[in-house]
Tab-separated table of C-alpha atoms in Angstrom:
chain	number	residue	atom	x	y	z
A	248	ARG	CA	25.288	0.356	27.996
A	249	LYS	CA	24.151	-2.244	25.467
A	250	SER	CA	21.312	-3.429	27.695
A	251	GLY	CA	20.171	0.218	28.008
A	252	LEU	CA	20.217	0.486	24.231
A	253	LEU	CA	18.262	-2.762	23.906
A	254	GLY	CA	15.708	-1.399	26.372
A	255	LYS	CA	15.282	1.782	24.356
A	256	LEU	CA	14.932	-0.210	21.134
A	257	GLU	CA	12.460	-2.533	22.839
A	258	ASN	CA	10.326	0.450	23.846
A	259	LEU	CA	10.533	1.870	20.346
A	260	LEU	CA	10.049	-1.274	18.254
A	261	LEU	CA	8.150	-3.740	20.403
A	262	LYS	CA	5.848	-1.622	22.580
A	263	PRO	CA	2.696	0.118	21.301
A	264	GLN	CA	3.409	3.622	20.006
A	265	ASN	CA	-0.061	4.993	19.209
A	266	PHE	CA	1.009	6.245	15.772
A	267	THR	CA	-2.599	6.717	14.752
A	268	ARG	CA	-3.741	8.427	17.976
A	269	GLY	CA	-5.937	11.383	17.164
A	270	THR	CA	-6.855	10.114	13.711
A	271	THR	CA	-10.322	9.118	12.673
A	272	ASN	CA	-10.633	5.430	11.923
A	273	VAL	CA	-11.339	4.766	8.289
A	274	ASP	CA	-14.011	2.104	7.988
A	275	VAL	CA	-13.819	-0.491	5.268
A	276	PRO	CA	-15.624	1.114	2.306
A	277	GLN	CA	-18.632	-0.706	0.893
A	278	GLN	CA	-17.462	-0.177	-2.677
A	279	PRO	CA	-14.435	1.082	-4.598
A	280	ALA	CA	-13.979	4.693	-5.617
A	281	LYS	CA	-16.435	6.274	-8.027
A	282	ALA	CA	-13.690	6.758	-10.645
A	283	TYR	CA	-13.039	3.002	-10.628
A	284	LEU	CA	-16.732	2.203	-11.058
A	285	ASP	CA	-17.103	4.860	-13.767
A	286	SER	CA	-14.177	3.427	-15.720
A	287	TYR	CA	-15.907	0.045	-15.809
A	288	ASP	CA	-19.146	1.692	-16.963
A	289	GLN	CA	-17.219	3.366	-19.785
A	290	TYR	CA	-15.541	0.089	-20.732
A	291	ARG	CA	-18.851	-1.797	-20.808
A	292	SER	CA	-20.391	0.871	-23.018
A	293	LYS	CA	-17.595	0.324	-25.579
A	294	VAL	CA	-17.651	-3.482	-25.772
A	295	SER	CA	-20.130	-5.589	-27.719
A	296	ILE	CA	-23.332	-6.688	-26.047
A	297	LEU	CA	-21.974	-10.246	-25.895
A	298	GLU	CA	-18.920	-9.120	-23.897
A	299	ARG	CA	-20.869	-7.079	-21.337
A	300	PRO	CA	-21.928	-9.968	-19.052
A	301	GLY	CA	-18.298	-11.123	-18.885
A	302	ALA	CA	-17.140	-7.600	-18.066
A	303	MET	CA	-19.734	-7.395	-15.293
A	304	LEU	CA	-18.552	-10.721	-13.859
A	305	VAL	CA	-14.921	-9.573	-13.922
A	306	GLN	CA	-15.826	-6.333	-12.166
A	307	SER	CA	-17.913	-8.174	-9.581
A	308	GLY	CA	-15.021	-10.560	-8.891
A	309	GLU	CA	-12.582	-7.676	-8.532
A	310	ILE	CA	-14.891	-5.863	-6.121
A	311	ASP	CA	-15.425	-9.021	-4.019
A	312	THR	CA	-11.660	-9.585	-3.843
A	313	TRP	CA	-11.102	-5.934	-2.982
A	314	LYS	CA	-13.642	-6.100	-0.116
A	315	ARG	CA	-12.103	-9.296	1.261
A	316	LEU	CA	-8.600	-7.821	1.175
A	317	LYS	CA	-9.795	-4.609	2.856
A	318	ARG	CA	-11.386	-6.619	5.705
A	319	GLN	CA	-8.247	-8.741	6.143
A	320	GLU	CA	-6.038	-5.658	6.179
A	321	LYS	CA	-8.214	-4.022	8.833
A	322	VAL	CA	-7.644	-7.053	11.093
A	323	ARG	CA	-3.859	-6.849	10.522
A	324	GLU	CA	-3.862	-3.174	11.468
A	325	ASP	CA	-5.049	-4.046	14.971
A	326	SER	CA	-1.761	-5.822	15.688
A	327	ASP	CA	0.632	-3.559	13.760
A	328	GLU	CA	0.546	0.180	14.334
A	329	VAL	CA	3.030	0.956	11.578
A	330	ARG	CA	0.809	-0.897	9.104
A	331	ALA	CA	-2.189	1.050	10.440
A	332	ALA	CA	-0.362	4.379	10.039
A	333	LEU	CA	0.778	3.589	6.492
A	334	ASN	CA	-2.705	2.401	5.542
A	335	TYR	CA	-4.229	5.536	7.075
A	336	TYR	CA	-1.945	7.628	4.866
A	337	THR	CA	-2.878	5.615	1.770
A	338	SER	CA	-6.601	5.691	2.482
A	339	ASN	CA	-6.500	9.491	2.665
A	340	LEU	CA	-4.980	9.948	-0.784
A	341	ASN	CA	-7.217	11.653	-3.300
A	342	TYR	CA	-6.938	11.267	-7.039
A	343	THR	CA	-8.360	13.556	-9.665
A	344	PRO	CA	-10.309	11.244	-11.983
A	345	ASP	CA	-9.966	13.399	-15.082
A	346	LYS	CA	-6.248	14.209	-15.138
A	347	TYR	CA	-2.822	12.856	-14.264
A	348	VAL	CA	0.808	13.732	-14.928
A	349	LEU	CA	2.422	11.673	-17.654
A	350	THR	CA	6.099	11.150	-16.873
A	351	GLY	CA	8.820	9.927	-19.178
A	352	SER	CA	10.991	11.507	-21.779
A	353	ARG	CA	9.552	14.027	-24.190
A	354	GLU	CA	9.856	11.484	-27.005
A	355	GLU	CA	8.016	8.788	-25.027
A	356	ARG	CA	5.200	11.153	-24.104
A	357	SER	CA	4.856	12.412	-27.687
A	358	LYS	CA	4.760	8.870	-29.047
A	359	LEU	CA	2.045	7.811	-26.572
A	360	ILE	CA	-0.047	10.861	-27.443
A	361	ARG	CA	0.394	10.463	-31.219
A	362	GLU	CA	-0.487	6.769	-31.078
A	363	ASP	CA	-3.469	7.410	-28.780
A	364	ARG	CA	-1.997	5.011	-26.225
A	365	LEU	CA	-2.349	7.093	-23.072
A	366	PRO	CA	-3.168	4.887	-20.079
A	367	ASP	CA	-6.655	5.265	-18.656
A	368	ILE	CA	-7.057	6.703	-15.184
A	369	LYS	CA	-7.939	3.323	-13.637
A	370	ASN	CA	-4.592	1.898	-14.728
A	371	VAL	CA	-2.708	4.978	-13.525
A	372	ILE	CA	-4.328	4.824	-10.083
A	373	ALA	CA	-3.788	1.061	-9.837
A	374	SER	CA	-0.138	1.463	-10.782
A	375	ASP	CA	0.410	4.246	-8.252
A	376	MET	CA	-1.335	2.326	-5.481
A	377	GLY	CA	0.577	-0.823	-6.400
A	378	LEU	CA	3.874	1.017	-6.021
A	379	ARG	CA	2.782	2.474	-2.680
A	380	TYR	CA	1.814	-0.985	-1.405
A	381	LEU	CA	5.131	-2.440	-2.558
A	382	LEU	CA	7.008	0.264	-0.646
A	383	ARG	CA	4.772	-0.222	2.381
A	384	ASN	CA	5.440	-3.963	2.309
A	385	GLU	CA	9.209	-3.382	2.080
A	386	ILE	CA	9.026	-1.171	5.165
A	387	LEU	CA	6.865	-3.667	7.063
A	388	THR	CA	9.126	-6.589	6.118
A	389	ALA	CA	12.293	-4.752	7.140
A	390	LEU	CA	10.685	-3.628	10.395
A	391	GLY	CA	9.426	-7.146	11.112
A	392	GLU	CA	12.916	-8.554	10.599
A	393	ALA	CA	14.385	-5.862	12.866
A	394	ARG	CA	11.807	-6.662	15.556
A	395	ALA	CA	12.602	-10.388	15.344
A	396	GLU	CA	16.339	-9.708	15.608
A	397	LEU	CA	15.785	-7.411	18.578
A	398	GLU	CA	13.728	-10.078	20.351
A	399	TYR	CA	16.534	-12.568	19.677
A	400	GLN	CA	19.179	-10.196	21.052
A	401	ILE	CA	17.087	-9.502	24.163
A	402	MET	CA	16.603	-13.235	24.692
A	403	LYS	CA	20.320	-14.104	24.515
A	404	GLN	CA	21.428	-11.080	26.656
A	405	ASP	CA	24.922	-12.480	27.420
A	406	ALA	CA	26.648	-11.987	24.067
A	407	VAL	CA	24.710	-9.173	22.447
A	408	ASP	CA	25.738	-8.351	18.876
A	409	CYS	CA	23.730	-5.495	17.442
A	410	SER	CA	25.468	-5.313	14.062
A	411	GLU	CA	22.759	-7.304	12.267
A	412	LEU	CA	20.043	-5.330	14.043
A	413	LEU	CA	21.680	-2.088	12.942
A	414	GLY	CA	21.788	-3.334	9.354
A	415	LEU	CA	18.104	-4.279	9.464
A	416	LEU	CA	17.147	-0.904	10.919
A	417	LEU	CA	19.126	0.893	8.232
A	418	GLN	CA	17.371	-1.244	5.609
A	419	ALA	CA	13.997	-0.319	7.131
A	420	GLN	CA	14.997	3.340	7.056
A	421	THR	CA	15.877	3.261	3.350
A	422	SER	CA	12.772	1.251	2.332
């Protein structure tokens, strides 16, 4: 019975699943979203003429880093279908560049509005994407640990103990 269970888990966790079958591949974009570029244009228009070259260098560095990370992530997707599926979801998110929902207590929201300290859209999008990537990474880490434990259990076959594997799968589920 346990070897049958290990076989089913092996098929589920270790064999290709084609999670992204039927989806259109999303190529690595040549540049970040228009809202991101527009926010930098707005920032540069507000700073002194002496600060503008520095702001352009910072933006150029951020864009170069972004492109490099996008290319690296595309390579990782080829070997991890779950990563590819989660990235496909993320790449299809759309943000409205001129509005967002401000959460927090009524007092916190009122204070931010009165003090003119509302976050700009670039920071809101970056924060949201950062949280999504953190959650994605938790899922991928938990799944990677579950896969490694499954491979170990399959390898030792004689004294199979699936309690740790179950715990790792439950952790992946709640990530």
